[in-house]
Amino acid sequence: KSGVSEKNINSVVADVTTSDGQDQLVNTTLKKFGKLDILVNNAGAGIPDTTGAKGTDQSIDTYHKTFQLNLQAVIEMTKKVKPHLIESKGEIVNVSSIAAGPQAHPDFVYYSLAKAALDQYTRSSAIDLIQHGVRVNSVSPGAVMTGFGEAMGIPQEGFKKLYDFMAQHKECLPSRVVATPEDIANIILFLADRKLSSYIIGQSIVADGGTSLVMGMQAHDMMSILTAP
């Protein structure tokens, strides 16, 4: 679909929450291409609680699993590719989320916590690694039509209904348009291209159609309310 030749693609099926899976990803890439230029930490999901609990009632096991995928795997992958990226003067792009805040997300307590921690890790690792010539940045998507819902145990049709609702209400999505994976991929490409973004270090680009900028009252015509007879 992308038009990229197969010889330039390394397809790996691995669990990045395991050391073996991480090593498989790194080692097969090095074997095929001889070096590492860019690490994109894109694996992530809101882990559903096995008991069906919501909010603060979710189990500590769910907390650990959520952090293992959304934060710990990023830290471990960064440590493993660090020497290779120092050698190539490469780039790291983390995929965060607007769920990181500052708005509250009671339905996704642990996921939002993990993404907030990821944002701080992006900032801290960026300052640590830039001394070696390696840049670290991130992108924080809002609503994107992907298979994310299925990873949470929610049928894709359910997320489509949610996104259709958001697109019809400006207090949810001012742009009235749900992003595609390509929209986010283009931002990742920008952050991974040193010619285009060399002076951006430790930042997160928010790509959410305006969602995080809108408070409930702002979504309505305040002037018409203020001036109404």
XYZ file of C-alpha atoms in Angstrom:
229
model
C 0.000 0.000 0.000
C 2.836 2.398 0.817
C 4.682 1.579 -2.381
C 7.846 0.673 -0.469
C 9.815 -2.233 -1.901
C 9.789 -5.458 0.133
C 13.566 -5.351 0.342
C 13.207 -2.191 2.425
C 10.749 -3.742 4.885
C 11.530 -5.957 7.859
C 8.346 -7.617 9.110
C 8.595 -8.956 12.653
C 5.877 -10.535 14.786
C 7.001 -10.062 18.378
C 5.792 -9.089 21.840
C 7.635 -5.879 22.713
C 6.797 -6.307 26.395
C 9.255 -9.224 26.486
C 13.034 -9.056 26.299
C 13.083 -11.757 23.609
C 10.589 -9.841 21.492
C 12.582 -6.634 21.808
C 15.826 -8.413 20.920
C 14.186 -10.045 17.910
C 13.042 -6.677 16.595
C 16.431 -5.019 17.095
C 18.598 -7.899 15.899
C 16.645 -8.707 12.731
C 16.680 -5.027 11.777
C 20.442 -4.826 12.268
C 20.934 -8.050 10.331
C 18.902 -6.833 7.358
C 19.943 -3.178 7.196
C 23.250 -3.105 9.062
C 22.287 -0.159 11.258
C 19.497 1.594 13.144
C 18.503 5.162 12.290
C 15.082 5.632 13.879
C 13.092 4.096 16.719
C 9.333 4.689 16.718
C 7.717 3.479 19.933
C 4.193 2.993 18.619
C 3.024 -0.142 20.451
C 0.390 0.785 23.018
C -3.122 0.052 24.199
C -5.620 0.604 26.941
C -5.663 -2.767 28.697
C -9.222 -3.797 29.653
C -9.683 -4.994 33.224
C -10.377 -8.730 33.277
C -13.128 -8.249 35.863
C -14.837 -5.527 33.865
C -14.062 -2.940 36.546
C -13.907 0.726 35.566
C -12.064 3.804 36.804
C -10.377 3.494 40.187
C -11.891 0.037 40.699
C -9.576 -1.492 38.093
C -7.119 -4.054 39.422
C -3.440 -3.535 40.151
C -2.755 -6.318 37.647
C -4.363 -4.160 34.952
C -2.197 -1.252 36.118
C 0.990 -3.323 35.747
C 0.026 -4.649 32.304
C -0.880 -1.161 31.086
C 2.412 0.330 32.236
C 4.405 -2.624 30.934
C 3.178 -2.023 27.385
C 2.785 1.750 27.271
C 5.841 2.809 29.290
C 8.217 0.048 30.344
C 8.541 -1.368 26.821
C 9.458 2.121 25.571
C 12.151 2.477 28.237
C 13.570 -0.969 27.505
C 13.571 -0.452 23.728
C 15.281 2.911 24.154
C 18.029 1.332 26.270
C 18.589 -1.434 23.725
C 18.841 0.807 20.673
C 20.754 3.623 22.390
C 24.269 2.546 21.294
C 23.100 2.007 17.721
C 21.360 5.385 17.522
C 24.386 7.139 19.023
C 26.459 5.603 16.245
C 24.038 6.741 13.525
C 23.049 10.046 15.207
C 19.491 8.818 14.963
C 16.028 9.749 16.159
C 13.403 8.433 18.572
C 9.715 9.231 18.167
C 7.352 8.103 20.913
C 3.624 7.846 20.305
C 1.773 9.267 23.301
C -1.855 10.444 23.513
C -3.940 13.449 24.484
C -5.165 11.134 27.240
C -1.963 12.145 29.058
C -3.770 15.301 30.165
C -4.120 17.812 31.604
C -7.795 16.868 31.196
C -9.010 13.985 33.370
C -9.773 10.601 31.794
C -11.643 8.583 34.436
C -12.556 5.817 31.988
C -8.882 5.243 31.137
C -7.165 5.914 34.461
C -4.099 3.692 34.034
C -3.691 4.356 30.311
C -3.709 8.115 30.851
C -1.241 7.739 33.731
C 1.110 5.704 31.541
C 0.966 8.234 28.715
C 1.595 11.133 31.108
C 4.658 9.275 32.371
C 5.712 8.651 28.769
C 5.588 12.387 28.044
C 7.925 13.048 30.962
C 10.222 10.237 29.818
C 10.315 11.820 26.359
C 11.425 15.140 27.837
C 13.993 13.648 30.192
C 15.485 11.184 27.707
C 15.659 13.948 25.092
C 17.998 16.007 27.274
C 20.042 12.936 28.180
C 20.450 11.698 24.610
C 20.930 14.967 22.726
C 24.423 15.166 24.214
C 25.128 12.085 22.082
C 23.458 13.583 19.008
C 20.232 11.581 19.350
C 16.913 13.462 19.264
C 13.782 12.333 21.105
C 10.292 13.712 20.452
C 6.726 12.456 20.483
C 3.312 12.841 18.923
C 0.065 12.906 20.918
C -2.884 11.798 18.776
C -6.535 12.332 19.554
C -9.252 10.396 17.736
C -7.730 8.188 15.036
C -9.597 5.459 13.178
C -7.427 2.395 13.896
C -7.808 -1.033 15.472
C -7.158 0.475 18.911
C -10.665 -0.297 20.124
C -10.366 -3.983 19.307
C -7.164 -4.112 21.368
C -9.282 -2.899 24.285
C -11.918 -5.551 23.685
C -14.327 -3.077 22.095
C -15.678 -3.972 18.622
C -14.470 -1.637 15.883
C -18.081 -0.707 15.176
C -18.322 0.656 18.707
C -15.415 3.026 18.191
C -16.841 4.045 14.816
C -20.064 5.081 16.574
C -18.042 7.041 19.129
C -16.004 8.814 16.479
C -19.098 9.571 14.406
C -20.632 11.146 17.514
C -17.483 13.192 18.152
C -17.399 14.427 14.563
C -20.976 15.676 14.927
C -20.268 17.675 18.094
C -17.801 20.548 18.013
C -17.317 20.373 21.775
C -15.727 16.961 21.174
C -13.939 17.486 17.877
C -13.786 21.073 16.549
C -12.394 19.965 13.183
C -15.357 17.574 12.751
C -12.882 15.135 11.162
C -11.427 11.948 12.666
C -7.780 11.389 11.764
C -6.442 8.511 9.699
C -3.287 6.559 10.593
C -1.584 8.340 7.702
C -2.200 11.707 9.375
C -0.205 10.599 12.409
C 2.419 8.805 10.311
C 3.174 12.059 8.487
C 3.939 13.778 11.798
C 6.197 10.900 12.809
C 8.020 11.249 9.485
C 8.454 14.968 10.132
C 9.888 14.392 13.605
C 12.162 11.617 12.337
C 13.579 13.794 9.541
C 16.459 15.850 10.896
C 16.443 18.104 7.843
C 12.883 19.184 8.645
C 12.856 19.213 12.448
C 16.451 19.426 13.658
C 15.758 22.092 16.303
C 12.815 20.272 17.887
C 13.960 18.377 20.975
C 11.877 16.739 23.696
C 8.557 18.053 22.407
C 5.187 16.440 21.805
C 3.139 17.521 18.814
C -0.576 17.317 19.568
C -2.645 16.065 16.626
C -6.248 15.908 17.768
C -8.390 18.104 15.543
C -8.619 20.663 18.336
C -10.138 18.331 20.946
C -7.745 19.201 23.771
C -8.277 22.949 23.290
C -12.006 22.961 23.879
C -13.755 23.277 27.225
C -17.487 22.637 27.399
C -18.502 26.308 27.528
C -16.147 27.278 24.708
C -17.919 24.867 22.407
C -21.043 27.002 22.564
C -21.650 30.530 21.333
C -20.966 32.393 24.553
C -21.621 35.818 22.997
C -25.113 34.842 21.914
C -25.820 33.691 25.464
C -24.356 36.852 26.974
C -26.278 39.166 24.651
C -29.564 37.269 24.601
C -32.538 39.346 25.849
